[in-house]
Short mmCIF file of C-alpha atoms in Angstrom, two decimals:
data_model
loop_
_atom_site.label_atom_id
_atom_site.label_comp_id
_atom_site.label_asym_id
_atom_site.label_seq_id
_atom_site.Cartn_x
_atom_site.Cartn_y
_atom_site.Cartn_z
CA UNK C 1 26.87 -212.85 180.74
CA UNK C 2 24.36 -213.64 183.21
CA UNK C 3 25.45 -214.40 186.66
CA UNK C 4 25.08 -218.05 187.40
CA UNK C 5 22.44 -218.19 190.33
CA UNK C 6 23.84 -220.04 193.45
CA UNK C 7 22.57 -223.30 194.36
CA UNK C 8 22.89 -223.05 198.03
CA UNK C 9 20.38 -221.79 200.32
CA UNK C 10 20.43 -219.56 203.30
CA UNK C 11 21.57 -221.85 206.47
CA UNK C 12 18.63 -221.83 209.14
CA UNK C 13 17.80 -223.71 211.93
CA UNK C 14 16.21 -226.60 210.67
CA UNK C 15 19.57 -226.99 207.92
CA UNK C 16 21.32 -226.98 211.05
CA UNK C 17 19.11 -229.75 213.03
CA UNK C 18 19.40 -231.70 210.00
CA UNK C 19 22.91 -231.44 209.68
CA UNK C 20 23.47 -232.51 213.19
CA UNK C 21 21.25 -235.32 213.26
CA UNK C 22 23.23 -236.70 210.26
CA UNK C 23 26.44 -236.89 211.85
CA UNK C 24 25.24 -237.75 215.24
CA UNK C 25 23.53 -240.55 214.41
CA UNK C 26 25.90 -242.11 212.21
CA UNK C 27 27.31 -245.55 213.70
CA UNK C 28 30.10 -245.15 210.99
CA UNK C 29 31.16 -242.65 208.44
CA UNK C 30 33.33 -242.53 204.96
CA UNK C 31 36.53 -240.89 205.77
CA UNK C 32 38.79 -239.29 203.56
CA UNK C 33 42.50 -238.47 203.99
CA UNK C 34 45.82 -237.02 202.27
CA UNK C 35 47.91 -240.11 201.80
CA UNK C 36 51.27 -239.41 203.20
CA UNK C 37 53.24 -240.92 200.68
CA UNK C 38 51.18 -239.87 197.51
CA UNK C 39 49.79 -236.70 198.37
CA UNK C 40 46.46 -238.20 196.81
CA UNK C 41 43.40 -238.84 198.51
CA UNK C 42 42.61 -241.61 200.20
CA UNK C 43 39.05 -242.92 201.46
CA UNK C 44 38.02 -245.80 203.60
CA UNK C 45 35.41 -246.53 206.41
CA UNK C 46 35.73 -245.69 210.03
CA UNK C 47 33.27 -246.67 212.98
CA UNK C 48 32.42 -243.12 214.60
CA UNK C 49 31.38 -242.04 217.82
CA UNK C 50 31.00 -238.35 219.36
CA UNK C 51 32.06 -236.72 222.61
CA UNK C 52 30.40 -235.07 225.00
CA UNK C 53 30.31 -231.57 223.08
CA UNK C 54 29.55 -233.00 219.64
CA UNK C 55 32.78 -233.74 217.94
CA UNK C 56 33.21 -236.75 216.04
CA UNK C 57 35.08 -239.15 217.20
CA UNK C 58 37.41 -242.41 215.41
CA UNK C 59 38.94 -245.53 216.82
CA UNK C 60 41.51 -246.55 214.62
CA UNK C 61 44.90 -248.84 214.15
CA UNK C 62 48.38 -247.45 213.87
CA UNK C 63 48.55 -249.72 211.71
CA UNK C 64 46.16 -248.34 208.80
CA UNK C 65 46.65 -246.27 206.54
CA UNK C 66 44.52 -243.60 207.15
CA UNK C 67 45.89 -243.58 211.13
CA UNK C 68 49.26 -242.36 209.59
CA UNK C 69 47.72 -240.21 206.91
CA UNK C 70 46.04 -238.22 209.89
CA UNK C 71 49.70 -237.88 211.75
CA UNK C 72 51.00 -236.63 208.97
CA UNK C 73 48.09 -234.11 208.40
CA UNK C 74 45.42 -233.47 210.66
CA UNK C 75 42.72 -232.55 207.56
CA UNK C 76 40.22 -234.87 207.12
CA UNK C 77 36.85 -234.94 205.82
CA UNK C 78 34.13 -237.24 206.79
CA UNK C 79 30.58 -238.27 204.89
CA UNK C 80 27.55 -239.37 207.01
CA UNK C 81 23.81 -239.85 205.62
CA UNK C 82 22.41 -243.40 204.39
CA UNK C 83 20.47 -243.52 201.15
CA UNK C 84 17.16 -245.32 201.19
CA UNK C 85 14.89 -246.70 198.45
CA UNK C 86 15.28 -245.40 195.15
CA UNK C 87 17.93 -242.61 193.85
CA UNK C 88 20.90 -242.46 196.32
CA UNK C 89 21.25 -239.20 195.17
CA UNK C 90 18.07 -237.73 196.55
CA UNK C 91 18.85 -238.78 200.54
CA UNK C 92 20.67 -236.20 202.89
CA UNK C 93 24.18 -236.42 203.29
CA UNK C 94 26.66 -234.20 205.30
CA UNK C 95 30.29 -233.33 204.53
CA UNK C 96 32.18 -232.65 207.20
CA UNK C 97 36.00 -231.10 207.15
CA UNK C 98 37.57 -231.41 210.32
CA UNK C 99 41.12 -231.24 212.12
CA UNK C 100 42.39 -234.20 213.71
CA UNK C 101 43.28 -234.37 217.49
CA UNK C 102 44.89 -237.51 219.00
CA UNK C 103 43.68 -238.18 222.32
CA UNK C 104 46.50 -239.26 224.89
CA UNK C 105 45.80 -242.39 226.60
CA UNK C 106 44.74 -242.63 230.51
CA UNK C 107 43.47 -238.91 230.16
CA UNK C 108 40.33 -238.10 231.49
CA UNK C 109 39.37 -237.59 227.65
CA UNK C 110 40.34 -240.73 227.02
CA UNK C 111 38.11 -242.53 229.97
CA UNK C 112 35.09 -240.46 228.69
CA UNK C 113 35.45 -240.92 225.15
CA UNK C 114 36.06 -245.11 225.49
CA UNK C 115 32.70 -245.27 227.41
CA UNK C 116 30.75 -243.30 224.91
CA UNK C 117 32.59 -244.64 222.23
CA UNK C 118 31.07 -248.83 223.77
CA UNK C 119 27.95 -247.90 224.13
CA UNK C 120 27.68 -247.32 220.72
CA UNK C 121 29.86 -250.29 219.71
CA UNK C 122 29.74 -252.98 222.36
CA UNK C 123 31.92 -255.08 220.08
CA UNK C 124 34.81 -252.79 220.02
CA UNK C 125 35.46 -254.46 223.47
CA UNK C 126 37.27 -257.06 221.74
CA UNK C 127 39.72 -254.92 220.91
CA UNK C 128 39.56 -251.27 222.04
CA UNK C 129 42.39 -251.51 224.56
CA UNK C 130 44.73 -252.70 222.12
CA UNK C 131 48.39 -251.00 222.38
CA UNK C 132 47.95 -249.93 218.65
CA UNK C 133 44.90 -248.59 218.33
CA UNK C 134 43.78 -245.01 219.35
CA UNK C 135 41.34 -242.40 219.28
CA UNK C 136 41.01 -239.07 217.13
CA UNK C 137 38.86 -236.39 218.27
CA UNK C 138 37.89 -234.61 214.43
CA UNK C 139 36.86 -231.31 215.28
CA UNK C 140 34.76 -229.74 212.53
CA UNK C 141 35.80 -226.60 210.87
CA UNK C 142 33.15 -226.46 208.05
CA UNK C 143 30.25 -228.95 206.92
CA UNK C 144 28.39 -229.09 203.27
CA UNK C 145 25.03 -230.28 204.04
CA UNK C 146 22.85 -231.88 200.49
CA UNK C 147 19.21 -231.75 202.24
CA UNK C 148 18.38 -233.42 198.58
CA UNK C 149 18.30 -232.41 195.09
CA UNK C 150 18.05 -228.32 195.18
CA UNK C 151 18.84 -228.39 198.98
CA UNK C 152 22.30 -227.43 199.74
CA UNK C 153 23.67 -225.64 202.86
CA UNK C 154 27.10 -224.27 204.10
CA UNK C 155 28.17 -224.55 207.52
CA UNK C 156 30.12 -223.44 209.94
CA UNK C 157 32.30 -225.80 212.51
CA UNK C 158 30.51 -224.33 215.44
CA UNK C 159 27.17 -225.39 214.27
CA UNK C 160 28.19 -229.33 214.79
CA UNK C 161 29.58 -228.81 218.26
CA UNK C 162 27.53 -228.17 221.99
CA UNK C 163 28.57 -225.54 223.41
CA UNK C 164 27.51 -225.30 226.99
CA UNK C 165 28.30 -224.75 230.55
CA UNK C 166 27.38 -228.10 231.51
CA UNK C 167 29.09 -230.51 228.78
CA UNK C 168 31.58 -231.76 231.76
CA UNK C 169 29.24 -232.05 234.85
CA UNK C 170 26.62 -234.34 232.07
CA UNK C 171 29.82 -235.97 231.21
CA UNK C 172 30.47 -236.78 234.59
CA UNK C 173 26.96 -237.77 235.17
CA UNK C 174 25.91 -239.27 232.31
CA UNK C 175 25.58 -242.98 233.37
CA UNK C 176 23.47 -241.89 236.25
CA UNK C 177 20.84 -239.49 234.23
CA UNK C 178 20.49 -242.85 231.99
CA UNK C 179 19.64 -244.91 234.77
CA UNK C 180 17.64 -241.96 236.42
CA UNK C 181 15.47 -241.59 233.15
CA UNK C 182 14.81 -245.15 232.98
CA UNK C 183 13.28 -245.04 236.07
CA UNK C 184 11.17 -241.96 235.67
CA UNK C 185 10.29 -242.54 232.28
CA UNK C 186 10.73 -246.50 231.60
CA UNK C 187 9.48 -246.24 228.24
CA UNK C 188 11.01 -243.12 227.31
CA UNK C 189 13.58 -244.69 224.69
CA UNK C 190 10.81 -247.07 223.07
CA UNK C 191 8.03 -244.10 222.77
CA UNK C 192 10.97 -241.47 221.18
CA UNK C 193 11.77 -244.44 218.54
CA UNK C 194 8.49 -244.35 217.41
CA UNK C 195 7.59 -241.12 217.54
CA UNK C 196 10.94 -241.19 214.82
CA UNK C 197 9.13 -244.18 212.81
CA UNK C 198 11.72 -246.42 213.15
CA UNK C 199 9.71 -249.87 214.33
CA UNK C 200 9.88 -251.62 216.97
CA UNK C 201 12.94 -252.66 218.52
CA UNK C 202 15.11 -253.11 221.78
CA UNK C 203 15.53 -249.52 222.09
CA UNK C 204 17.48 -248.30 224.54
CA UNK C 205 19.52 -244.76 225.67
CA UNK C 206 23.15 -245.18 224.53
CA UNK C 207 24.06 -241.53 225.25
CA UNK C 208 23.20 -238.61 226.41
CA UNK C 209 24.44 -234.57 226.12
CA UNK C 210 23.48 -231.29 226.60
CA UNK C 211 21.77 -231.23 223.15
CA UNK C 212 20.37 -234.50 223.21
CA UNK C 213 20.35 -238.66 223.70
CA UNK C 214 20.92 -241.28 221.24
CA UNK C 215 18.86 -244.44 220.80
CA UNK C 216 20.59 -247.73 219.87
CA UNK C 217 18.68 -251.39 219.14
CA UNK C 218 21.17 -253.59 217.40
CA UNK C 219 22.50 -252.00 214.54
CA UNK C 220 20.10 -248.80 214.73
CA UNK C 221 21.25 -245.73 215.78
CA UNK C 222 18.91 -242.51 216.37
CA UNK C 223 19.04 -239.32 217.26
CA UNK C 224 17.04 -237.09 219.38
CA UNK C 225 18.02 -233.18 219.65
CA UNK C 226 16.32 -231.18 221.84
CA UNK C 227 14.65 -227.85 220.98
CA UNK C 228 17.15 -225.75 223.24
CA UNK C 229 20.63 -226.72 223.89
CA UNK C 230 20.81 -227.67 228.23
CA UNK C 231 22.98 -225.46 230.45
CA UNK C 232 22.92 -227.82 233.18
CA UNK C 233 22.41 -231.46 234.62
CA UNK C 234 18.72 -230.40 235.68
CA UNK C 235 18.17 -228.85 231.80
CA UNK C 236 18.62 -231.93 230.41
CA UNK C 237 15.95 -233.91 232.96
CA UNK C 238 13.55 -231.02 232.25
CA UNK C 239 13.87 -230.61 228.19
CA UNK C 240 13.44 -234.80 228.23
CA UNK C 241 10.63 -234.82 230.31
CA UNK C 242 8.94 -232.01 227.99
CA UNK C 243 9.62 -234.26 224.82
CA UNK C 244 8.55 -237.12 226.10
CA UNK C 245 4.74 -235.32 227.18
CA UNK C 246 4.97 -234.35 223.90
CA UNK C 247 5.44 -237.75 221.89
CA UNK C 248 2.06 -239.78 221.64
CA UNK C 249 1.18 -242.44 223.58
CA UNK C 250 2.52 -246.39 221.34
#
């Protein structure tokens, strides 16, 4: 017998981009767990978020089931990537396994992650500080990335995170280089929408890292990764400033 020729493709850079454009810019995700009490697996919808080094993050209720599923067993596996017109099955989507970290409350971690986590979803205010609810850090260990039909990629955990020397000092910062941007570049967010083709819109920057910023107008959330991943606070003014010279003029 012939050997059955594989499907997936070498991983390269632009797999990669694609892959991490996918989960960043996913406002919620599909999340799949081992159900304590069944051992079978259980799916159901989470609102997501990221920190400041790339990981996923959940906000979820004691109270559900997949809250307890995850302190029972930190595996989980999350789905990001819309479909658009026509076949579902010919959109990107991104599978993510991950491991489960609880983040303890009044933690540094905790302060960082709750104002990333709002400016994503303003209406979580309503009930973010509530005693039972709490946030899970899901830190990927492998990803299976369908670019589309004959497009399929393996990944690694590493390629979904930032890794750089200046993840805490942007973290630390990162109101400030928002407000800073605005004033150099005061249509920065509305220019980098369209240069994406997503329409007009309130756009404005919801977040920022090392490897990127995110644009949100009401329920709209994009992505922008930059070519090079920032080692500092001054990287990230500089590789912003070169993308936006490089979008045309709306």
């Amino acid at each position: 017998m012939k050997d059955q020729a594989s499907v997936l493709r070498e991983t390269d850079g632009e797999a990669r981009k694609l892959a991490r454009t996918l989960l960043r810019s996913a406002r919620y995700a599909a999340i799949a767990v081992l159900d304590p009490g069944t051992g079978f697996p259980f799916a159901s919808r989470v609102l997501l978020g990221t920190d400041i080094d790339g990981v996923p993050v959940i906000l979820v209720s004691g109270l559900s089931t997949h809250t307890r599923a995850l302190d029972a067993d930190r595996r989980a596996s999350l789905l990001t990537g819309e479909p658009g017109k026509g076949d579902p099955l010919a959109h990107p989507r991104l599978t993510t396994q991950c491991l489960a970290e609880p983040v303890e409350r009044d933690s540094e971690v905790h302060a960082r992650i709750r104002s990333r986590f709002l400016n994503r979803h303003a209406k979580a205010k309503l009930y973010i500080d509530f005693p039972d609810f709490r946030f899970f850090r899901l830190v990927p260990q492998s990803a299976s990335l369908n670019g589309g039909f004959g497009r399929a990629y393996v990944l690694e955990g590493e390629d979904l995170t930032i890794r750089s020397p200046g993840n805490e000092a942007v973290a630390a910062q990162a109101d400030a280089i928002v407000q800073e941007l605005l004033a150099r570049h005061p249509d920065l967010a509305a220019r980098a929408a369209a240069s994406l083709k997503a329409g007009n819109g309130d756009w404005r920057i919801c977040g920022v890292d090392c490897a990127g910023f995110d644009l949100i107008s009401g329920d709209l959330l994009l992505r922008c990764e930059f070519d090079a991943v920032a080692q500092t606070v001054e990287d990230v003014y500089s590789h912003i400033s070169n993308m936006k010279y490089a979008i045309p003029e709306i």
